[in-house]
CSV table of C-alpha atoms (C1' of nucleotides) in Angstrom, one decimal:
chain,number,residue,atom,x,y,z
A,1,MET,CA,0.0,0.0,0.0
A,2,ALA,CA,3.1,2.2,0.1
A,3,ARG,CA,3.0,2.2,-3.7
A,4,THR,CA,2.8,5.3,-5.8
A,5,ALA,CA,-0.4,5.7,-7.8
A,6,GLY,CA,0.8,4.6,-11.2
A,7,SER,CA,2.8,1.5,-10.0
A,8,HIS,CA,1.3,-1.8,-11.2
A,9,SER,CA,4.2,-3.8,-12.4
A,10,ASP,CA,3.1,-7.0,-10.8
A,11,ILE,CA,-0.3,-6.9,-12.5
A,12,THR,CA,0.5,-5.1,-15.7
A,13,GLY,CA,3.1,-7.6,-16.8
A,14,PRO,CA,0.7,-10.6,-17.0
A,15,LYS,CA,-1.9,-8.3,-18.6
A,16,VAL,CA,0.6,-7.4,-21.4
A,17,ARG,CA,1.3,-11.1,-22.0
A,18,ASP,CA,-2.4,-12.0,-22.0
A,19,ALA,CA,-3.3,-9.2,-24.3
A,20,ALA,CA,-0.5,-10.0,-26.7
A,21,LEU,CA,-1.4,-13.7,-26.7
A,22,ARG,CA,-5.0,-13.0,-27.5
A,23,LEU,CA,-4.4,-10.3,-30.1
A,24,PHE,CA,-1.6,-12.2,-31.9
A,25,ALA,CA,-3.8,-15.3,-32.1
A,26,ARG,CA,-6.8,-13.4,-33.4
A,27,HIS,CA,-5.2,-11.1,-35.9
A,28,GLY,CA,-1.6,-12.3,-36.4
A,29,TYR,CA,1.7,-11.0,-35.0
A,30,ALA,CA,2.4,-8.7,-37.9
A,31,ALA,CA,-1.1,-7.2,-38.0
A,32,VAL,CA,-1.1,-6.3,-34.3
A,33,SER,CA,0.6,-3.0,-33.3
A,34,MET,CA,2.1,-2.2,-29.9
A,35,ARG,CA,-0.5,0.5,-29.6
A,36,GLN,CA,-3.3,-2.1,-29.9
A,37,ILE,CA,-1.8,-4.2,-27.2
A,38,ALA,CA,-1.4,-1.1,-25.0
A,39,ALA,CA,-4.9,-0.1,-25.5
A,40,ASP,CA,-6.1,-3.5,-24.6
A,41,VAL,CA,-4.1,-3.5,-21.4
A,42,GLY,CA,-5.2,0.1,-20.6
A,43,VAL,CA,-1.8,1.8,-20.8
A,44,GLN,CA,0.1,3.9,-23.3
A,45,ALA,CA,2.3,2.3,-25.9
A,46,GLY,CA,5.5,3.4,-24.3
A,47,ALA,CA,4.7,1.7,-21.1
A,48,LEU,CA,4.9,-1.7,-22.7
A,49,TYR,CA,8.6,-1.4,-23.0
A,50,ASN,CA,8.9,-1.8,-19.3
A,51,TYR,CA,7.9,-5.4,-19.8
A,52,THR,CA,9.5,-6.4,-23.1
A,53,PRO,CA,12.6,-5.1,-24.9
A,54,ASP,CA,10.7,-5.2,-28.2
A,55,LYS,CA,7.8,-6.8,-30.0
A,56,GLN,CA,9.8,-9.8,-31.2
A,57,SER,CA,10.8,-10.8,-27.7
A,58,LEU,CA,7.2,-10.6,-26.7
A,59,LEU,CA,6.3,-13.2,-29.4
A,60,PHE,CA,9.2,-15.4,-28.6
A,61,ASP,CA,8.6,-15.4,-24.9
A,62,LEU,CA,5.0,-16.4,-25.4
A,63,MET,CA,5.9,-19.2,-27.8
A,64,ALA,CA,8.8,-20.5,-25.6
A,65,ALA,CA,6.6,-20.4,-22.5
A,66,HIS,CA,4.0,-22.5,-24.2
A,67,MET,CA,6.4,-25.1,-25.5
A,68,CYS,CA,8.0,-25.4,-22.0
A,69,ASP,CA,4.6,-25.7,-20.4
A,70,LEU,CA,3.8,-28.5,-22.8
A,71,LEU,CA,7.0,-30.4,-22.1
A,72,GLU,CA,6.7,-30.0,-18.4
A,73,ALA,CA,3.1,-31.2,-18.3
A,74,TRP,CA,3.8,-34.4,-20.2
A,75,VAL,CA,4.5,-37.4,-17.9
A,76,ASP,CA,5.2,-40.8,-19.2
A,77,ASP,CA,6.5,-44.1,-17.8
A,78,PRO,CA,8.4,-46.3,-20.3
A,79,LYS,CA,7.7,-49.3,-18.2
A,80,ASP,CA,3.9,-49.0,-18.9
A,81,ASP,CA,2.2,-50.9,-21.7
A,82,PRO,CA,2.7,-49.0,-25.0
A,83,ARG,CA,-1.0,-49.1,-25.7
A,84,ALA,CA,-1.7,-47.4,-22.4
A,85,ARG,CA,1.0,-44.9,-23.0
A,86,LEU,CA,-0.4,-44.0,-26.4
A,87,ALA,CA,-3.8,-43.6,-25.0
A,88,HIS,CA,-2.5,-41.3,-22.4
A,89,PHE,CA,-0.7,-39.3,-25.0
A,90,VAL,CA,-3.8,-38.9,-27.2
A,91,ARG,CA,-5.9,-37.7,-24.3
A,92,PHE,CA,-3.2,-35.5,-22.9
A,93,HIS,CA,-2.5,-33.8,-26.3
A,94,ILE,CA,-6.1,-33.1,-27.1
A,95,GLY,CA,-6.9,-31.9,-23.5
A,96,PHE,CA,-3.8,-29.7,-23.1
A,97,HIS,CA,-4.2,-28.0,-26.5
A,98,HIS,CA,-7.9,-27.5,-25.9
A,99,GLU,CA,-7.2,-25.5,-22.8
A,100,ARG,CA,-5.0,-22.9,-24.5
A,101,PRO,CA,-6.1,-22.5,-28.1
A,102,ASP,CA,-4.5,-19.1,-28.5
A,103,ALA,CA,-1.0,-20.3,-27.5
A,104,VAL,CA,-1.4,-23.3,-29.7
A,105,PHE,CA,-2.4,-21.2,-32.6
A,106,ILE,CA,0.5,-18.8,-32.2
A,107,ALA,CA,3.0,-21.6,-31.7
A,108,TYR,CA,2.6,-22.9,-35.2
A,109,MET,CA,1.2,-20.0,-37.1
A,110,GLU,CA,3.8,-17.4,-36.2
A,111,LEU,CA,6.9,-19.4,-36.7
A,112,ARG,CA,7.5,-17.3,-39.8
A,113,ASN,CA,7.7,-14.2,-37.8
A,114,LEU,CA,10.5,-15.4,-35.5
A,115,THR,CA,14.1,-14.3,-36.1
A,116,PRO,CA,16.3,-17.1,-37.3
A,117,ASN,CA,17.8,-17.6,-33.9
A,118,ASN,CA,14.5,-17.6,-32.1
A,119,PHE,CA,13.0,-20.0,-34.7
A,120,THR,CA,15.8,-22.5,-34.1
A,121,GLN,CA,15.1,-22.5,-30.4
A,122,ILE,CA,11.3,-23.0,-30.8
A,123,GLU,CA,11.9,-25.8,-33.3
A,124,ALA,CA,14.1,-27.6,-30.9
A,125,LEU,CA,11.4,-27.6,-28.3
A,126,ARG,CA,8.9,-28.8,-30.7
A,127,ARG,CA,11.2,-31.6,-31.8
A,128,ARG,CA,11.6,-32.7,-28.2
A,129,TYR,CA,7.9,-33.0,-27.9
A,130,GLU,CA,7.6,-35.0,-31.1
A,131,ASP,CA,10.3,-37.3,-29.7
A,132,LYS,CA,8.0,-38.2,-26.8
A,133,LEU,CA,5.4,-39.7,-29.0
A,134,GLU,CA,8.0,-41.3,-31.3
A,135,ALA,CA,9.5,-43.1,-28.3
A,136,ILE,CA,6.1,-44.6,-27.5
A,137,LEU,CA,5.6,-45.8,-31.1
A,138,CYS,CA,9.1,-47.3,-31.2
A,139,ASP,CA,8.7,-49.1,-28.0
A,140,GLY,CA,5.3,-50.4,-29.2
A,141,VAL,CA,6.8,-51.6,-32.4
A,142,ALA,CA,9.6,-53.4,-30.6
A,143,ALA,CA,7.1,-55.0,-28.3
A,144,GLY,CA,4.9,-56.1,-31.2
A,145,ALA,CA,2.0,-54.0,-30.0
A,146,PHE,CA,2.1,-51.6,-33.0
A,147,ASP,CA,2.7,-52.0,-36.7
A,148,VAL,CA,4.1,-48.9,-38.4
A,149,ALA,CA,6.4,-48.8,-41.4
A,150,ASP,CA,8.1,-45.6,-40.3
A,151,THR,CA,7.8,-44.2,-36.8
A,152,LYS,CA,8.8,-40.7,-37.7
A,153,ILE,CA,6.1,-40.4,-40.3
A,154,ALA,CA,3.5,-42.0,-38.0
A,155,THR,CA,4.5,-39.5,-35.3
A,156,LEU,CA,4.0,-36.5,-37.5
A,157,ALA,CA,0.8,-37.9,-38.9
A,158,VAL,CA,-0.7,-38.5,-35.4
A,159,ILE,CA,0.3,-35.1,-34.1
A,160,ALA,CA,-1.1,-33.3,-37.1
A,161,MET,CA,-4.4,-35.2,-36.7
A,162,LEU,CA,-4.7,-34.5,-33.0
A,163,THR,CA,-3.7,-30.8,-33.2
A,164,GLY,CA,-6.4,-30.4,-35.9
A,165,VAL,CA,-9.1,-30.8,-33.2
A,166,ASN,CA,-8.4,-27.3,-32.1
A,167,THR,CA,-9.5,-25.9,-35.5
A,168,TRP,CA,-13.1,-27.1,-35.0
A,169,PHE,CA,-13.9,-28.3,-31.5
A,170,ARG,CA,-15.8,-26.0,-29.2
A,171,THR,CA,-17.2,-26.8,-25.8
A,172,GLY,CA,-20.9,-26.9,-25.8
A,173,GLY,CA,-21.3,-28.3,-29.3
A,174,ARG,CA,-22.6,-31.7,-30.5
A,175,LEU,CA,-19.9,-33.6,-28.7
A,176,THR,CA,-18.1,-33.5,-25.4
A,177,LEU,CA,-14.3,-33.3,-25.2
A,178,ALA,CA,-14.3,-36.8,-23.8
A,179,GLN,CA,-16.2,-38.1,-26.7
A,180,VAL,CA,-13.8,-36.5,-29.1
A,181,GLN,CA,-10.8,-37.8,-27.2
A,182,ALA,CA,-12.3,-41.3,-27.4
A,183,GLN,CA,-12.9,-41.2,-31.1
A,184,TYR,CA,-9.5,-39.9,-31.9
A,185,LEU,CA,-7.9,-42.5,-29.6
A,186,ASP,CA,-9.8,-45.2,-31.6
A,187,MET,CA,-8.6,-43.8,-34.9
A,188,VAL,CA,-5.0,-43.4,-33.7
A,189,VAL,CA,-4.7,-46.8,-32.2
A,190,ARG,CA,-6.0,-48.4,-35.4
A,191,ALA,CA,-3.8,-46.2,-37.6
A,192,VAL,CA,-0.7,-47.5,-35.9
A,193,GLY,CA,-1.9,-51.1,-36.1
A,194,GLY,CA,-2.6,-51.5,-32.4
A,195,GLY,CA,-6.2,-52.5,-33.0
A,196,GLN,CA,-6.0,-56.3,-32.4
A,197,ALA,CA,-2.9,-56.8,-30.3
A,198,GLY,CA,-2.5,-56.5,-26.5
B,1,MET,CA,5.3,-6.0,-81.7
B,2,ALA,CA,3.3,-2.8,-82.1
B,3,ARG,CA,3.5,-2.4,-78.4
B,4,THR,CA,4.8,0.6,-76.6
B,5,ALA,CA,8.0,0.0,-74.6
B,6,GLY,CA,6.5,-0.2,-71.2
B,7,SER,CA,3.5,-2.3,-72.1
B,8,HIS,CA,3.6,-5.8,-70.5
B,9,SER,CA,0.1,-6.4,-69.1
B,10,ASP,CA,0.0,-10.0,-70.3
B,11,ILE,CA,3.2,-10.9,-68.5
B,12,THR,CA,3.2,-8.6,-65.5
B,13,GLY,CA,-0.2,-9.8,-64.3
B,14,PRO,CA,0.9,-13.4,-63.6
B,15,LYS,CA,4.2,-12.1,-62.2
B,16,VAL,CA,2.3,-10.0,-59.7
B,17,ARG,CA,0.3,-13.0,-58.6
B,18,ASP,CA,3.3,-15.3,-58.5
B,19,ALA,CA,5.3,-12.8,-56.4
B,20,ALA,CA,2.5,-12.2,-54.0
B,21,LEU,CA,1.9,-15.9,-53.6
B,22,ARG,CA,5.5,-16.6,-52.7
B,23,LEU,CA,6.0,-13.6,-50.5
B,24,PHE,CA,2.7,-14.1,-48.6
B,25,ALA,CA,3.6,-17.7,-48.0
B,26,ARG,CA,7.1,-16.9,-46.8
B,27,HIS,CA,6.5,-13.9,-44.6
B,28,GLY,CA,2.8,-13.7,-44.1
B,29,TYR,CA,0.2,-11.3,-45.7
B,30,ALA,CA,0.4,-8.6,-43.1
B,31,ALA,CA,4.2,-8.6,-43.1
B,32,VAL,CA,4.5,-8.1,-46.9
B,33,SER,CA,4.2,-4.7,-48.4
B,34,MET,CA,3.1,-3.7,-51.8
B,35,ARG,CA,6.5,-2.3,-52.3
B,36,GLN,CA,8.1,-5.6,-51.7
B,37,ILE,CA,5.8,-7.3,-54.2
B,38,ALA,CA,6.6,-4.6,-56.8
B,39,ALA,CA,10.3,-4.9,-56.2
B,40,ASP,CA,10.1,-8.7,-56.7
B,41,VAL,CA,8.2,-8.2,-60.0
B,42,GLY,CA,10.5,-5.4,-61.1
B,43,VAL,CA,8.0,-2.5,-61.2
B,44,GLN,CA,7.1,0.4,-59.0
B,45,ALA,CA,4.5,0.0,-56.3
B,46,GLY,CA,1.9,2.1,-58.1
B,47,ALA,CA,2.0,-0.1,-61.1
B,48,LEU,CA,0.5,-3.0,-59.1
B,49,TYR,CA,-2.8,-1.2,-58.9
B,50,ASN,CA,-3.3,-1.9,-62.6
B,51,TYR,CA,-3.7,-5.6,-61.6
B,52,THR,CA,-5.6,-5.5,-58.3
B,53,PRO,CA,-7.8,-2.9,-56.8
B,54,ASP,CA,-6.1,-3.4,-53.4
B,55,LYS,CA,-4.0,-5.7,-51.3
B,56,GLN,CA,-6.9,-7.6,-49.8
B,57,SER,CA,-8.3,-8.5,-53.3
B,58,LEU,CA,-4.9,-9.9,-54.2
B,59,LEU,CA,-5.0,-12.2,-51.2
B,60,PHE,CA,-8.6,-13.2,-51.8
B,61,ASP,CA,-8.1,-13.9,-55.5
B,62,LEU,CA,-5.1,-16.2,-54.7
B,63,MET,CA,-7.0,-18.1,-52.1
B,64,ALA,CA,-10.2,-18.4,-54.2
B,65,ALA,CA,-8.2,-19.6,-57.2
B,66,HIS,CA,-6.5,-22.2,-55.2
B,67,MET,CA,-9.7,-23.6,-53.7
B,68,CYS,CA,-11.4,-23.6,-57.1
B,69,ASP,CA,-8.4,-25.4,-58.7
B,70,LEU,CA,-8.7,-28.0,-55.9
B,71,LEU,CA,-12.3,-28.6,-56.4
B,72,GLU,CA,-12.0,-28.8,-60.2
B,73,ALA,CA,-9.1,-31.2,-60.0
B,74,TRP,CA,-10.9,-33.7,-57.8
B,75,VAL,CA,-12.7,-36.5,-59.8
B,76,ASP,CA,-14.7,-39.2,-58.1
B,77,ASP,CA,-17.2,-41.9,-59.1
B,78,PRO,CA,-19.7,-42.9,-56.5
B,79,LYS,CA,-20.2,-46.2,-58.2
B,80,ASP,CA,-16.7,-47.3,-57.4
B,81,ASP,CA,-15.7,-49.3,-54.4
B,82,PRO,CA,-15.4,-47.0,-51.3
B,83,ARG,CA,-11.9,-48.4,-50.5
B,84,ALA,CA,-10.7,-47.5,-54.0
B,85,ARG,CA,-12.3,-44.0,-53.8
B,86,LEU,CA,-10.6,-43.4,-50.4
B,87,ALA,CA,-7.3,-44.5,-51.8
B,88,HIS,CA,-7.7,-42.2,-54.7
B,89,PHE,CA,-8.6,-39.3,-52.4
B,90,VAL,CA,-5.5,-39.9,-50.2
B,91,ARG,CA,-3.1,-40.0,-53.1
B,92,PHE,CA,-4.8,-37.0,-54.8
B,93,HIS,CA,-4.8,-34.8,-51.7
B,94,ILE,CA,-1.1,-35.5,-50.9
B,95,GLY,CA,-0.1,-35.1,-54.5
B,96,PHE,CA,-2.1,-32.0,-55.3
B,97,HIS,CA,-1.0,-30.2,-52.1
B,98,HIS,CA,2.6,-31.2,-52.6
B,99,GLU,CA,2.6,-29.5,-56.0
B,100,ARG,CA,1.6,-26.0,-54.6
B,101,PRO,CA,2.9,-25.6,-51.1
B,102,ASP,CA,2.7,-21.8,-51.1
B,103,ALA,CA,-1.0,-21.8,-52.1
B,104,VAL,CA,-1.8,-24.4,-49.5
B,105,PHE,CA,0.1,-22.6,-46.8
B,106,ILE,CA,-1.7,-19.3,-47.6
B,107,ALA,CA,-5.1,-21.0,-47.9
B,108,TYR,CA,-5.2,-21.8,-44.3
B,109,MET,CA,-2.7,-19.5,-42.6
B,110,GLU,CA,-4.2,-16.3,-43.9
B,111,LEU,CA,-7.8,-16.9,-43.2
B,112,ARG,CA,-7.5,-14.4,-40.4
B,113,ASN,CA,-6.6,-11.7,-42.8
B,114,LEU,CA,-9.6,-11.9,-45.0
B,115,THR,CA,-12.5,-9.5,-44.6
B,116,PRO,CA,-15.6,-11.2,-43.2
B,117,ASN,CA,-17.3,-11.4,-46.5
B,118,ASN,CA,-14.2,-12.9,-48.2
B,119,PHE,CA,-13.7,-15.3,-45.4
B,120,THR,CA,-17.2,-16.6,-45.7
B,121,GLN,CA,-16.7,-17.4,-49.4
B,122,ILE,CA,-13.4,-19.2,-48.8
B,123,GLU,CA,-14.9,-21.2,-46.0
B,124,ALA,CA,-17.7,-22.3,-48.2
B,125,LEU,CA,-15.2,-23.6,-50.8
B,126,ARG,CA,-13.3,-25.4,-48.1
B,127,ARG,CA,-16.5,-27.0,-46.8
B,128,ARG,CA,-17.3,-28.2,-50.3
B,129,TYR,CA,-14.0,-30.0,-50.4
B,130,GLU,CA,-14.5,-31.6,-47.0
B,131,ASP,CA,-17.8,-32.9,-48.2
B,132,LYS,CA,-16.2,-34.8,-51.0
B,133,LEU,CA,-14.3,-36.9,-48.5
B,134,GLU,CA,-17.2,-37.2,-46.1
B,135,ALA,CA,-19.3,-38.6,-48.9
B,136,ILE,CA,-16.8,-41.4,-49.5
B,137,LEU,CA,-16.7,-42.2,-45.8
B,138,CYS,CA,-20.5,-42.2,-45.5
B,139,ASP,CA,-20.9,-44.5,-48.6
B,140,GLY,CA,-18.2,-46.8,-47.1
B,141,VAL,CA,-20.0,-47.0,-43.8
B,142,ALA,CA,-23.3,-47.7,-45.5
B,143,ALA,CA,-21.6,-50.5,-47.5
B,144,GLY,CA,-20.0,-52.0,-44.4
B,145,ALA,CA,-16.5,-51.3,-45.8
B,146,PHE,CA,-15.6,-48.7,-43.1
B,147,ASP,CA,-16.3,-48.4,-39.4
B,148,VAL,CA,-16.3,-44.9,-38.1
B,149,ALA,CA,-18.4,-43.5,-35.2
B,150,ASP,CA,-18.7,-40.0,-36.7
B,151,THR,CA,-18.0,-39.3,-40.3
B,152,LYS,CA,-17.6,-35.6,-39.8
B,153,ILE,CA,-14.9,-36.1,-37.2
B,154,ALA,CA,-13.2,-38.7,-39.3
B,155,THR,CA,-13.2,-36.4,-42.3
B,156,LEU,CA,-11.5,-33.6,-40.4
B,157,ALA,CA,-9.1,-35.9,-38.8
B,158,VAL,CA,-8.0,-37.4,-42.1
B,159,ILE,CA,-7.7,-34.1,-43.9
B,160,ALA,CA,-5.6,-32.7,-41.0
B,161,MET,CA,-3.4,-35.7,-41.1
B,162,LEU,CA,-2.9,-35.5,-44.9
B,163,THR,CA,-2.3,-31.8,-45.1
B,164,GLY,CA,0.3,-32.1,-42.5
B,165,VAL,CA,2.6,-33.8,-45.0
B,166,ASN,CA,3.3,-30.4,-46.5
B,167,THR,CA,4.9,-29.2,-43.3
B,168,TRP,CA,7.8,-31.7,-43.5
B,169,PHE,CA,8.0,-33.6,-46.9
B,170,ARG,CA,10.5,-32.4,-49.4
B,171,THR,CA,11.4,-34.1,-52.7
B,172,GLY,CA,14.9,-35.6,-52.6
B,173,GLY,CA,14.7,-36.6,-48.9
B,174,ARG,CA,14.7,-40.0,-47.4
B,175,LEU,CA,11.4,-41.0,-48.9
B,176,THR,CA,9.8,-40.6,-52.3
B,177,LEU,CA,6.3,-39.0,-52.6
B,178,ALA,CA,4.9,-42.4,-53.6
B,179,GLN,CA,6.3,-44.0,-50.4
B,180,VAL,CA,4.7,-41.3,-48.3
B,181,GLN,CA,1.4,-41.6,-50.1
B,182,ALA,CA,1.5,-45.4,-49.5
B,183,GLN,CA,2.2,-45.1,-45.8
B,184,TYR,CA,-0.5,-42.5,-45.3
B,185,LEU,CA,-3.0,-44.5,-47.3
B,186,ASP,CA,-2.2,-47.5,-45.0
B,187,MET,CA,-2.8,-45.4,-41.9
B,188,VAL,CA,-5.9,-43.7,-43.2
B,189,VAL,CA,-7.5,-47.0,-44.3
B,190,ARG,CA,-6.8,-48.6,-40.9
B,191,ALA,CA,-8.0,-45.5,-39.0
B,192,VAL,CA,-11.4,-45.7,-40.7
B,193,GLY,CA,-11.7,-49.4,-40.0
B,194,GLY,CA,-11.2,-50.4,-43.6
B,195,GLY,CA,-8.3,-52.7,-42.8
B,196,GLN,CA,-10.0,-56.1,-42.9
B,197,ALA,CA,-13.1,-55.7,-45.1
B,198,GLY,CA,-13.4,-55.0,-48.8
C,1,DG,C1',1.2,0.4,-68.6
C,2,DT,C1',4.6,2.4,-65.9
C,3,DC,C1',6.8,6.1,-64.0
C,4,DT,C1',7.7,9.8,-60.2
C,5,DA,C1',5.8,12.2,-56.6
C,6,DT,C1',2.9,12.6,-53.0
C,7,DA,C1',-1.2,12.5,-49.7
C,8,DT,C1',-2.2,10.5,-45.4
C,9,DG,C1',-1.7,7.8,-41.8
C,10,DA,C1',0.5,4.5,-38.6
C,11,DA,C1',4.2,1.7,-37.3
C,12,DG,C1',8.3,0.5,-33.6
C,13,DA,C1',10.9,2.5,-30.4
C,14,DT,C1',13.0,6.3,-27.3
C,15,DA,C1',13.4,10.7,-24.1
C,16,DG,C1',12.4,13.0,-20.3
C,17,DA,C1',8.7,14.9,-17.1
C,18,DC,C1',6.1,13.4,-13.1
D,1,DG,C1',5.8,2.8,-13.8
D,2,DT,C1',3.4,5.6,-16.7
D,3,DC,C1',2.7,9.5,-19.2
D,4,DT,C1',3.1,12.8,-23.3
D,5,DA,C1',5.7,13.9,-27.1
D,6,DT,C1',8.5,12.8,-30.7
D,7,DC,C1',12.0,10.6,-34.0
D,8,DT,C1',12.3,8.0,-38.0
D,9,DT,C1',10.6,4.9,-41.1
D,10,DC,C1',7.4,2.7,-43.6
D,11,DA,C1',2.6,1.6,-45.0
D,12,DT,C1',-1.5,1.8,-48.7
D,13,DA,C1',-3.2,4.1,-52.2
D,14,DT,C1',-3.7,7.9,-55.7
D,15,DA,C1',-2.6,11.8,-59.3
D,16,DG,C1',-0.8,13.1,-63.3
D,17,DA,C1',3.2,13.0,-66.7
D,18,DC,C1',5.1,10.2,-70.4
DNA sequence: GTCTATATGAAGATAGAC
DNA sequence: GTCTATCTTCATATAGAC
């Protein structure tokens, strides 16, 4: 309470990130001005530079935070049955992405607008996530539970299919999230040849 | 040959479209200026307005042309076996999209940058294409060749999976396009429960 | 059909007062 | 920490000469 009137660093910071996330997702990074973000937060444009050195860093930080959240949230146990691990991955991926559509959207629509160095870092994080699924598929193939000709292709195919849910699914529609997760799980398991085995 | 020196309407027009397509795909619509497009074509910015009323029309025309090309290129015969029709669709989709990566990229990355009216038109074309696949899946389910709980979801899942090929496949890599088409066909057929029947 | 020149506005980022 | 004011650059689009 000993604060001066205009001092709100602890609340303005998150508001800047939230506003940028929403506006970047809605209109695209290049189409959103710092003035728009400032107006959304309720400050003047110059004040934003207390929270980010520049617009590019704002984009990169949002994307990096999202990818790190994703990697930290994923928990897997290689000792479990491959089928169970795959089922867990499918439900996790759909659920996690459904909860943060704006971050997901930005994380793969705005890759073009990253500087080369920033792009490399985000791509490395994305690759690490893909490797999580590929490990499950490899273990499943080795155990005879799955049948895929090329685990790398299958990994990319499954992730593309699952991420696609975000483009159309909305809560309150014809289906619940659980129903969507169940049907995608069914399709994924069959696609990797895990339909009949253990 | 009776032309005046600076008269190139028949050649400049396509060059403008080609340059815009490539630059929009690479950097994004909002990040590309009319000056950049003009420089790429080899004219001054003002000259572009002989070929498009404004930048928005340029984007819309590129997207609409791509979607119309797609719909015109697809040929299907409802009297054929559903499995054969699905196989045709998978190979067609991957092949067609592989041949025009820039147009594909724009057609679903730049939807945000369309005016509401233009967006509605492009969405209608996209929906018409999705319906082509859903018709195959519905016929296959009715004939007992496929087993899917919800044909709309399966349609979106398959298209997302197939379109994802464009994000990683490059000619000259580890696999040929035909090999990729074959493996995706295998995964798609199994995903829709067409593995054992037919 | 293309040019040069320009109208008009907005962008990212910084300086210095409070 | 935020404000106002500003620097500098760039944007879309148009006008009129050739």
